[in-house]
Amino acid sequence: IQSGHFPGAINMPYTTFLDSSGKHHNTEALTKLFKDAGVDLGKPIWASCGSGVTACHVLLAADRLGRTDLYLYDGAWVEWFKRAPTELIISEGQEKKA
C-alpha cells in the first residue's frame, strides 16, 4: 500500500513522547507536546498508526493526562487504505491505486 494519512490527522510519532532514557515525559511536557502539535485536549482523541501498535503511546500519554475518551483504530492505515473511498486517502499527493 501507499504511505499516507487520514484526513485531519496530526502526526505525532510515538518517539515524541519519550525522553532520552526511553521513558514517557512528565505530564507537563506531555501537555505541551499535544498543544504544540495542535491537539485539542478538550475533545476525544483517537489514534492510529501503520499497524495499530505504536499509536498506543499516544493514548497512554493522553491517559496520563487524565483523559478517558480515548480510542484506538486498530485496523490502522493498512485497513483504512484498503477500505476507504479514494477521496479519503491522503497519500503524499498521489491518488489511491486499486
N, CA, C and O atoms as a Tinker XYZ file with bonds, in Angstrom:
   392  protein
     1  N      0.841000   -1.189000    0.000000    73     2
     2  CA     0.000000    0.000000    0.000000    64     1     3
     3  C      0.879000    1.241000    0.000000    63     2     4     5
     4  O      2.062000    1.189000    0.336000    81     3
     5  N      0.277000    2.349000   -0.382000    73     3     6
     6  CA     0.992000    3.621000   -0.373000    64     5     7
     7  C      1.018000    4.193000    1.037000    63     6     8     9
     8  O      0.101000    3.954000    1.823000    81     7
     9  N      2.055000    4.940000    1.357000    73     7    10
    10  CA     2.069000    5.631000    2.644000    64     9    11
    11  C      1.102000    6.811000    2.568000    63    10    12    13
    12  O      0.754000    7.266000    1.479000    81    11
    13  N      0.678000    7.293000    3.710000    73    11    14
    14  CA    -0.231000    8.424000    3.735000    64    13    15
    15  C     -0.819000    8.639000    5.108000    63    14    16    17
    16  O     -0.284000    8.166000    6.111000    81    15
    17  N     -1.952000    9.374000    5.145000    73    15    18
    18  CA    -2.598000    9.639000    6.423000    64    17    19
    19  C     -4.089000    9.900000    6.235000    63    18    20    21
    20  O     -4.574000   10.110000    5.123000    81    19
    21  N     -4.790000    9.881000    7.357000    73    19    22
    22  CA    -6.223000   10.134000    7.381000    64    21    23
    23  C     -6.477000   11.637000    7.230000    63    22    24    25
    24  O     -5.633000   12.442000    7.625000    81    23
    25  N     -7.624000   12.027000    6.667000    73    23    26
    26  CA    -7.960000   13.452000    6.633000    64    25    27
    27  C     -8.011000   14.005000    8.065000    63    26    28    29
    28  O     -8.623000   13.405000    8.947000    81    27
    29  N     -7.370000   15.138000    8.280000    73    27    30
    30  CA    -7.380000   15.783000    9.587000    64    29    31
    31  C     -6.397000   15.206000   10.593000    63    30    32    33
    32  O     -6.382000   15.626000   11.750000    81    31
    33  N     -5.582000   14.254000   10.173000    73    31    34
    34  CA    -4.640000   13.617000   11.089000    64    33    35
    35  C     -3.546000   14.587000   11.523000    63    34    36    37
    36  O     -3.141000   15.472000   10.769000    81    35
    37  N     -3.084000   14.402000   12.739000    73    35    38
    38  CA    -1.931000   15.126000   13.264000    64    37    39
    39  C     -0.845000   14.088000   13.511000    63    38    40    41
    40  O     -1.061000   13.115000   14.233000    81    39
    41  N      0.306000   14.294000   12.922000    73    39    42
    42  CA     1.388000   13.322000   13.040000    64    41    43
    43  C      2.151000   13.533000   14.343000    63    42    44    45
    44  O      2.775000   14.573000   14.553000    81    43
    45  N      2.089000   12.530000   15.210000    73    43    46
    46  CA     2.851000   12.546000   16.461000    64    45    47
    47  C      3.511000   11.180000   16.624000    63    46    48    49
    48  O      2.933000   10.289000   17.247000    81    47
    49  N      4.706000   11.005000   16.077000    73    47    50
    50  CA     5.388000    9.719000   16.211000    64    49    51
    51  C      5.529000    9.335000   17.689000    63    50    52    53
    52  O      5.703000   10.199000   18.548000    81    51
    53  N      5.452000    8.053000   17.968000    73    51    54
    54  CA     5.489000    7.611000   19.361000    64    53    55
    55  C      6.757000    8.060000   20.078000    63    54    56    57
    56  O      6.735000    8.266000   21.292000    81    55
    57  N      7.849000    8.213000   19.359000    73    55    58
    58  CA     9.099000    8.633000   19.991000    64    57    59
    59  C      9.013000   10.057000   20.534000    63    58    60    61
    60  O      9.814000   10.439000   21.388000    81    59
    61  N      8.051000   10.848000   20.050000    73    59    62
    62  CA     7.832000   12.199000   20.547000    64    61    63
    63  C      7.575000   12.193000   22.049000    63    62    64    65
    64  O      7.945000   13.134000   22.751000    81    63
    65  N      6.945000   11.140000   22.537000    73    63    66
    66  CA     6.524000   11.077000   23.932000    64    65    67
    67  C      7.600000   10.544000   24.869000    63    66    68    69
    68  O      7.390000   10.490000   26.081000    81    67
    69  N      8.747000   10.152000   24.328000    73    67    70
    70  CA     9.786000    9.505000   25.115000    64    69    71
    71  C     10.983000   10.419000   25.353000    63    70    72    73
    72  O     11.375000   11.194000   24.481000    81    71
    73  N     11.553000   10.314000   26.549000    73    71    74
    74  CA    12.775000   11.056000   26.823000    64    73    75
    75  C     13.978000   10.222000   26.360000    63    74    76    77
    76  O     13.812000    9.151000   25.777000    81    75
    77  N     15.165000   10.718000   26.623000    73    75    78
    78  CA    16.364000   10.039000   26.114000    64    77    79
    79  C     16.594000    8.655000   26.741000    63    78    80    81
    80  O     17.339000    7.842000   26.195000    81    79
    81  N     15.952000    8.394000   27.886000    73    79    82
    82  CA    16.092000    7.077000   28.506000    64    81    83
    83  C     15.021000    6.093000   28.035000    63    82    84    85
    84  O     15.034000    4.925000   28.422000    81    83
    85  N     14.086000    6.571000   27.191000    73    83    86
    86  CA    13.030000    5.706000   26.678000    64    85    87
    87  C     11.768000    5.709000   27.518000    63    86    88    89
    88  O     10.834000    4.959000   27.234000    81    87
    89  N     11.726000    6.545000   28.556000    73    87    90
    90  CA    10.532000    6.663000   29.402000    64    89    91
    91  C      9.672000    7.816000   28.923000    63    90    92    93
    92  O     10.165000    8.753000   28.296000    81    91
    93  N      8.375000    7.743000   29.224000    73    91    94
    94  CA     7.481000    8.841000   28.853000    64    93    95
    95  C      7.868000   10.111000   29.598000    63    94    96    97
    96  O      8.296000   10.070000   30.751000    81    95
    97  N      7.709000   11.238000   28.915000    73    95    98
    98  CA     7.940000   12.547000   29.532000    64    97    99
    99  C      6.971000   12.745000   30.695000    63    98   100   101
   100  O      5.992000   12.010000   30.826000    81    99
   101  N      7.245000   13.732000   31.531000    73    99   102
   102  CA     6.329000   14.057000   32.621000    64   101   103
   103  C      5.061000   14.702000   32.045000    63   102   104   105
   104  O      5.022000   15.073000   30.872000    81   103
   105  N      4.042000   14.827000   32.874000    73   103   106
   106  CA     2.746000   15.299000   32.369000    64   105   107
   107  C      2.803000   16.729000   31.837000    63   106   108   109
   108  O      2.091000   17.062000   30.889000    81   107
   109  N      3.629000   17.564000   32.426000    73   107   110
   110  CA     3.764000   18.932000   31.920000    64   109   111
   111  C      4.300000   18.930000   30.489000    63   110   112   113
   112  O      3.787000   19.641000   29.625000    81   111
   113  N      5.323000   18.135000   30.251000    73   111   114
   114  CA     5.910000   18.040000   28.914000    64   113   115
   115  C      4.929000   17.399000   27.931000    63   114   116   117
   116  O      4.855000   17.813000   26.774000    81   115
   117  N      4.175000   16.392000   28.381000    73   115   118
   118  CA     3.193000   15.747000   27.502000    64   117   119
   119  C      2.101000   16.727000   27.087000    63   118   120   121
   120  O      1.697000   16.758000   25.925000    81   119
   121  N      1.627000   17.526000   28.039000    73   119   122
   122  CA     0.613000   18.538000   27.717000    64   121   123
   123  C      1.134000   19.496000   26.658000    63   122   124   125
   124  O      0.424000   19.823000   25.707000    81   123
   125  N      2.371000   19.946000   26.821000    73   123   126
   126  CA     2.973000   20.863000   25.851000    64   125   127
   127  C      3.097000   20.207000   24.479000    63   126   128   129
   128  O      2.830000   20.846000   23.462000    81   127
   129  N      3.499000   18.937000   24.442000    73   127   130
   130  CA     3.623000   18.231000   23.161000    64   129   131
   131  C      2.289000   18.204000   22.417000    63   130   132   133
   132  O      2.232000   18.497000   21.223000    81   131
   133  N      1.211000   17.850000   23.132000    73   131   134
   134  CA    -0.108000   17.815000   22.497000    64   133   135
   135  C     -0.515000   19.202000   22.007000    63   134   136   137
   136  O     -0.956000   19.357000   20.868000    81   135
   137  N     -0.370000   20.203000   22.860000    73   135   138
   138  CA    -0.782000   21.554000   22.482000    64   137   139
   139  C      0.042000   22.078000   21.312000    63   138   140   141
   140  O     -0.510000   22.666000   20.382000    81   139
   141  N      1.357000   21.871000   21.347000    73   139   142
   142  CA     2.223000   22.336000   20.255000    64   141   143
   143  C      1.875000   21.654000   18.929000    63   142   144   145
   144  O      2.061000   22.239000   17.862000    81   143
   145  N      1.377000   20.436000   18.997000    73   143   146
   146  CA     1.002000   19.705000   17.777000    64   145   147
   147  C     -0.379000   20.121000   17.270000    63   146   148   149
   148  O     -0.769000   19.759000   16.159000    81   147
   149  N     -1.121000   20.881000   18.082000    73   147   150
   150  CA    -2.448000   21.315000   17.654000    64   149   151
   151  C     -3.565000   20.384000   18.079000    63   150   152   153
   152  O     -4.670000   20.465000   17.543000    81   151
   153  N     -3.302000   19.501000   19.033000    73   151   154
   154  CA    -4.322000   18.582000   19.525000    64   153   155
   155  C     -5.192000   19.315000   20.542000    63   154   156   157
   156  O     -4.676000   19.905000   21.491000    81   155
   157  N     -6.499000   19.280000   20.350000    73   155   158
   158  CA    -7.443000   19.873000   21.286000    64   157   159
   159  C     -7.709000   18.852000   22.392000    63   158   160   161
   160  O     -8.428000   17.874000   22.185000    81   159
   161  N     -7.131000   19.085000   23.550000    73   159   162
   162  CA    -7.266000   18.142000   24.661000    64   161   163
   163  C     -8.655000   18.159000   25.286000    63   162   164   165
   164  O     -8.921000   17.406000   26.222000    81   163
   165  N     -9.543000   19.010000   24.778000    73   163   166
   166  CA   -10.917000   19.027000   25.250000    64   165   167
   167  C    -11.839000   18.146000   24.424000    63   166   168   169
   168  O    -13.028000   18.032000   24.723000    81   167
   169  N    -11.302000   17.530000   23.396000    73   167   170
   170  CA   -12.097000   16.669000   22.519000    64   169   171
   171  C    -11.603000   15.229000   22.627000    63   170   172   173
   172  O    -10.478000   14.986000   23.062000    81   171
   173  N    -12.452000   14.270000   22.228000    73   171   174
   174  CA   -11.994000   12.866000   22.209000    64   173   175
   175  C    -10.759000   12.721000   21.324000    63   174   176   177
   176  O    -10.594000   13.433000   20.334000    81   175
   177  N     -9.921000   11.806000   21.699000    73   175   178
   178  CA    -8.692000   11.550000   20.950000    64   177   179
   179  C     -8.728000   10.121000   20.428000    63   178   180   181
   180  O     -8.931000    9.173000   21.186000    81   179
   181  N     -8.529000    9.984000   19.123000    73   179   182
   182  CA    -8.359000    8.651000   18.565000    64   181   183
   183  C     -7.008000    8.616000   17.897000    63   182   184   185
   184  O     -6.540000    9.608000   17.337000    81   183
   185  N     -6.397000    7.465000   17.967000    73   183   186
   186  CA    -5.045000    7.325000   17.438000    64   185   187
   187  C     -4.961000    6.104000   16.539000    63   186   188   189
   188  O     -5.703000    5.133000   16.685000    81   187
   189  N     -4.039000    6.193000   15.616000    73   187   190
   190  CA    -3.766000    5.085000   14.729000    64   189   191
   191  C     -2.332000    5.217000   14.261000    63   190   192   193
   192  O     -1.677000    6.233000   14.495000    81   191
   193  N     -1.860000    4.196000   13.608000    73   191   194
   194  CA    -0.519000    4.208000   13.051000    64   193   195
   195  C     -0.511000    3.269000   11.856000    63   194   196   197
   196  O     -1.562000    2.998000   11.275000    81   195
   197  N      0.621000    2.786000   11.496000    73   195   198
   198  CA     0.695000    1.908000   10.332000    64   197   199
   199  C      0.090000    0.540000   10.546000    63   198   200   201
   200  O     -0.482000   -0.053000    9.632000    81   199
   201  N      0.223000    0.040000   11.778000    73   199   202
   202  CA    -0.280000   -1.312000   12.041000    64   201   203
   203  C     -1.125000   -1.424000   13.311000    63   202   204   205
   204  O     -1.623000   -2.507000   13.616000    81   203
   205  N     -1.296000   -0.339000   14.054000    73   203   206
   206  CA    -2.143000   -0.353000   15.246000    64   205   207
   207  C     -1.416000   -0.574000   16.551000    63   206   208   209
   208  O     -2.068000   -0.773000   17.577000    81   207
   209  N     -0.099000   -0.550000   16.562000    73   207   210
   210  CA     0.649000   -0.824000   17.786000    64   209   211
   211  C      1.238000    0.448000   18.399000    63   210   212   213
   212  O      0.967000    0.752000   19.561000    81   211
   213  N      2.031000    1.184000   17.644000    73   211   214
   214  CA     2.717000    2.347000   18.223000    64   213   215
   215  C      1.762000    3.482000   18.580000    63   214   216   217
   216  O      2.124000    4.357000   19.366000    81   215
   217  N      0.568000    3.488000   18.028000    73   215   218
   218  CA    -0.421000    4.516000   18.390000    64   217   219
   219  C     -0.791000    4.444000   19.864000    63   218   220   221
   220  O     -1.289000    5.419000   20.429000    81   219
   221  N     -0.556000    3.316000   20.479000    73   219   222
   222  CA    -0.865000    3.167000   21.911000    64   221   223
   223  C     -0.059000    4.140000   22.763000    63   222   224   225
   224  O     -0.502000    4.507000   23.851000    81   223
   225  N      1.111000    4.567000   22.298000    73   223   226
   226  CA     1.884000    5.565000   23.038000    64   225   227
   227  C      1.121000    6.884000   23.121000    63   226   228   229
   228  O      1.144000    7.551000   24.156000    81   227
   229  N      0.454000    7.257000   22.051000    73   227   230
   230  CA    -0.339000    8.487000   22.057000    64   229   231
   231  C     -1.435000    8.387000   23.111000    63   230   232   233
   232  O     -1.649000    9.315000   23.890000    81   231
   233  N     -2.118000    7.261000   23.123000    73   231   234
   234  CA    -3.224000    7.078000   24.060000    64   233   235
   235  C     -2.723000    6.958000   25.501000    63   234   236   237
   236  O     -3.374000    7.460000   26.417000    81   235
   237  N     -1.605000    6.317000   25.712000    73   235   238
   238  CA    -1.033000    6.233000   27.046000    64   237   239
   239  C     -0.675000    7.626000   27.565000    63   238   240   241
   240  O     -0.941000    7.958000   28.720000    81   239
   241  N     -0.075000    8.427000   26.701000    73   239   242
   242  CA     0.284000    9.792000   27.103000    64   241   243
   243  C     -0.965000   10.592000   27.473000    63   242   244   245
   244  O     -0.971000   11.293000   28.484000    81   243
   245  N     -2.013000   10.494000   26.670000    73   243   246
   246  CA    -3.256000   11.205000   26.958000    64   245   247
   247  C     -3.916000   10.675000   28.234000    63   246   248   249
   248  O     -4.483000   11.445000   29.009000    81   247
   249  N     -3.841000    9.373000   28.445000    73   247   250
   250  CA    -4.374000    8.773000   29.671000    64   249   251
   251  C     -3.653000    9.322000   30.896000    63   250   252   253
   252  O     -4.281000    9.585000   31.922000    81   251
   253  N     -2.374000    9.491000   30.794000    73   251   254
   254  CA    -1.598000   10.049000   31.915000    64   253   255
   255  C     -2.013000   11.470000   32.230000    63   254   256   257
   256  O     -1.772000   11.961000   33.333000    81   255
   257  N     -2.636000   12.135000   31.270000    73   255   258
   258  CA    -3.139000   13.499000   31.497000    64   257   259
   259  C     -4.575000   13.489000   32.005000    63   258   260   261
   260  O     -5.201000   14.542000   32.129000    81   259
   261  N     -5.093000   12.304000   32.298000    73   259   262
   262  CA    -6.434000   12.181000   32.858000    64   261   263
   263  C     -7.542000   12.037000   31.846000    63   262   264   265
   264  O     -8.718000   12.050000   32.210000    81   263
   265  N     -7.193000   11.900000   30.585000    73   263   266
   266  CA    -8.201000   11.740000   29.530000    64   265   267
   267  C     -8.785000   10.343000   29.569000    63   266   268   269
   268  O     -8.066000    9.370000   29.798000    81   267
   269  N    -10.085000   10.240000   29.346000    73   267   270
   270  CA   -10.735000    8.929000   29.323000    64   269   271
   271  C    -11.429000    8.649000   27.994000    63   270   272   273
   272  O    -11.788000    7.505000   27.715000    81   271
   273  N    -11.620000    9.675000   27.177000    73   271   274
   274  CA   -12.281000    9.493000   25.878000    64   273   275
   275  C    -11.236000    9.249000   24.793000    63   274   276   277
   276  O    -11.003000   10.082000   23.917000    81   275
   277  N    -10.618000    8.074000   24.887000    73   275   278
   278  CA    -9.503000    7.703000   24.019000    64   277   279
   279  C     -9.875000    6.475000   23.201000    63   278   280   281
   280  O    -10.485000    5.533000   23.707000    81   279
   281  N     -9.499000    6.503000   21.931000    73   279   282
   282  CA    -9.906000    5.431000   21.021000    64   281   283
   283  C     -8.736000    5.031000   20.132000    63   282   284   285
   284  O     -7.993000    5.882000   19.643000    81   283
   285  N     -8.586000    3.739000   19.933000    73   283   286
   286  CA    -7.552000    3.209000   19.054000    64   285   287
   287  C     -8.207000    2.607000   17.821000    63   286   288   289
   288  O     -9.048000    1.714000   17.928000    81   287
   289  N     -7.817000    3.098000   16.649000    73   287   290
   290  CA    -8.259000    2.476000   15.410000    64   289   291
   291  C     -7.228000    1.402000   15.090000    63   290   292   293
   292  O     -6.208000    1.666000   14.453000    81   291
   293  N     -7.516000    0.175000   15.549000    73   291   294
   294  CA    -6.529000   -0.895000   15.417000    64   293   295
   295  C     -6.440000   -1.476000   14.013000    63   294   296   297
   296  O     -5.531000   -2.253000   13.722000    81   295
   297  N     -7.362000   -1.110000   13.151000    73   295   298
   298  CA    -7.239000   -1.515000   11.752000    64   297   299
   299  C     -6.102000   -0.786000   11.076000    63   298   300   301
   300  O     -5.533000   -1.261000   10.093000    81   299
   301  N     -5.780000    0.371000   11.614000    73   299   302
   302  CA    -4.635000    1.166000   11.218000    64   301   303
   303  C     -4.700000    1.624000    9.757000    63   302   304   305
   304  O     -5.704000    1.449000    9.066000    81   303
   305  N     -3.612000    2.203000    9.331000    73   303   306
   306  CA    -3.541000    2.736000    7.971000    64   305   307
   307  C     -3.765000    1.643000    6.937000    63   306   308   309
   308  O     -4.351000    1.900000    5.885000    81   307
   309  N     -3.314000    0.446000    7.216000    73   307   310
   310  CA    -3.459000   -0.663000    6.261000    64   309   311
   311  C     -4.934000   -0.889000    5.942000    63   310   312   313
   312  O     -5.312000   -0.941000    4.772000    81   311
   313  N     -5.757000   -1.023000    6.955000    73   311   314
   314  CA    -7.189000   -1.255000    6.731000    64   313   315
   315  C     -7.847000   -0.043000    6.085000    63   314   316   317
   316  O     -8.629000   -0.180000    5.144000    81   315
   317  N     -7.527000    1.145000    6.596000    73   315   318
   318  CA    -8.117000    2.375000    6.057000    64   317   319
   319  C     -7.824000    2.487000    4.559000    63   318   320   321
   320  O     -8.721000    2.760000    3.762000    81   319
   321  N     -6.578000    2.277000    4.191000    73   319   322
   322  CA    -6.192000    2.400000    2.792000    64   321   323
   323  C     -6.961000    1.426000    1.912000    63   322   324   325
   324  O     -7.367000    1.770000    0.802000    81   323
   325  N     -7.157000    0.221000    2.405000    73   323   326
   326  CA    -7.840000   -0.796000    1.613000    64   325   327
   327  C     -9.336000   -0.541000    1.484000    63   326   328   329
   328  O     -9.936000   -0.890000    0.468000    81   327
   329  N     -9.949000    0.066000    2.506000    73   327   330
   330  CA   -11.408000    0.196000    2.527000    64   329   331
   331  C    -11.951000    1.585000    2.222000    63   330   332   333
   332  O    -13.083000    1.702000    1.753000    81   331
   333  N    -11.202000    2.615000    2.467000    73   331   334
   334  CA   -11.720000    3.987000    2.345000    64   333   335
   335  C    -11.888000    4.390000    0.888000    63   334   336   337
   336  O    -11.141000    3.942000    0.019000    81   335
   337  N    -12.888000    5.250000    0.626000    73   335   338
   338  CA   -13.019000    5.786000   -0.724000    64   337   339
   339  C    -11.816000    6.664000   -1.069000    63   338   340   341
   340  O    -11.177000    7.238000   -0.187000    81   339
   341  N    -11.528000    6.754000   -2.329000    73   339   342
   342  CA   -10.363000    7.487000   -2.813000    64   341   343
   343  C    -10.261000    8.886000   -2.232000    63   342   344   345
   344  O     -9.161000    9.325000   -1.896000    81   343
   345  N    -11.367000    9.595000   -2.102000    73   343   346
   346  CA   -11.315000   10.982000   -1.621000    64   345   347
   347  C    -10.915000   11.088000   -0.150000    63   346   348   349
   348  O    -10.618000   12.185000    0.325000    81   347
   349  N    -10.903000    9.977000    0.576000    73   347   350
   350  CA   -10.498000    9.995000    1.983000    64   349   351
   351  C     -9.101000    9.423000    2.201000    63   350   352   353
   352  O     -8.700000    9.150000    3.332000    81   351
   353  N     -8.372000    9.247000    1.111000    73   351   354
   354  CA    -6.999000    8.773000    1.177000    64   353   355
   355  C     -6.084000    9.945000    0.850000    63   354   356   357
   356  O     -6.165000   10.517000   -0.237000    81   355
   357  N     -5.224000   10.297000    1.781000    73   355   358
   358  CA    -4.231000   11.347000    1.533000    64   357   359
   359  C     -2.891000   10.644000    1.504000    63   358   360   361
   360  O     -2.358000   10.243000    2.539000    81   359
   361  N     -2.362000   10.501000    0.315000    73   359   362
   362  CA    -1.184000    9.663000    0.134000    64   361   363
   363  C     -0.092000   10.402000   -0.617000    63   362   364   365
   364  O      0.202000   10.114000   -1.777000    81   363
   365  N      0.500000   11.361000    0.078000    73   363   366
   366  CA     1.626000   12.116000   -0.465000    64   365   367
   367  C      1.400000   12.588000   -1.896000    63   366   368   369
   368  O      2.275000   12.447000   -2.751000    81   367
   369  N      0.233000   13.143000   -2.149000    73   367   370
   370  CA    -0.067000   13.744000   -3.433000    64   369   371
   371  C     -0.472000   12.777000   -4.524000    63   370   372   373
   372  O     -0.740000   13.205000   -5.646000    81   371
   373  N     -0.527000   11.492000   -4.235000    73   371   374
   374  CA    -0.922000   10.510000   -5.228000    64   373   375
   375  C     -2.324000   10.038000   -4.948000    63   374   376   377
   376  O     -2.764000   10.046000   -3.798000    81   375
   377  N     -3.023000    9.634000   -5.961000    73   375   378
   378  CA    -4.345000    9.051000   -5.765000    64   377   379
   379  C     -4.217000    7.582000   -5.416000    63   378   380   381
   380  O     -3.245000    6.923000   -5.785000    81   379
   381  N     -5.193000    7.090000   -4.714000    73   379   382
   382  CA    -5.212000    5.669000   -4.365000    64   381   383
   383  C     -5.245000    4.855000   -5.637000    63   382   384   385
   384  O     -5.976000    5.158000   -6.580000    81   383
   385  N     -4.439000    3.822000   -5.639000    73   383   386
   386  CA    -4.433000    2.885000   -6.765000    64   385   387
   387  C     -5.047000    1.593000   -6.288000    63   386   388   389
   388  O     -4.684000    1.090000   -5.225000    81   387
   389  N     -5.956000    1.055000   -7.041000    73   387   390
   390  CA    -6.657000   -0.175000   -6.640000    64   389   391
   391  C     -5.754000   -1.358000   -6.484000    63   390   392
   392  O     -6.218000   -2.449000   -6.151000    81   391
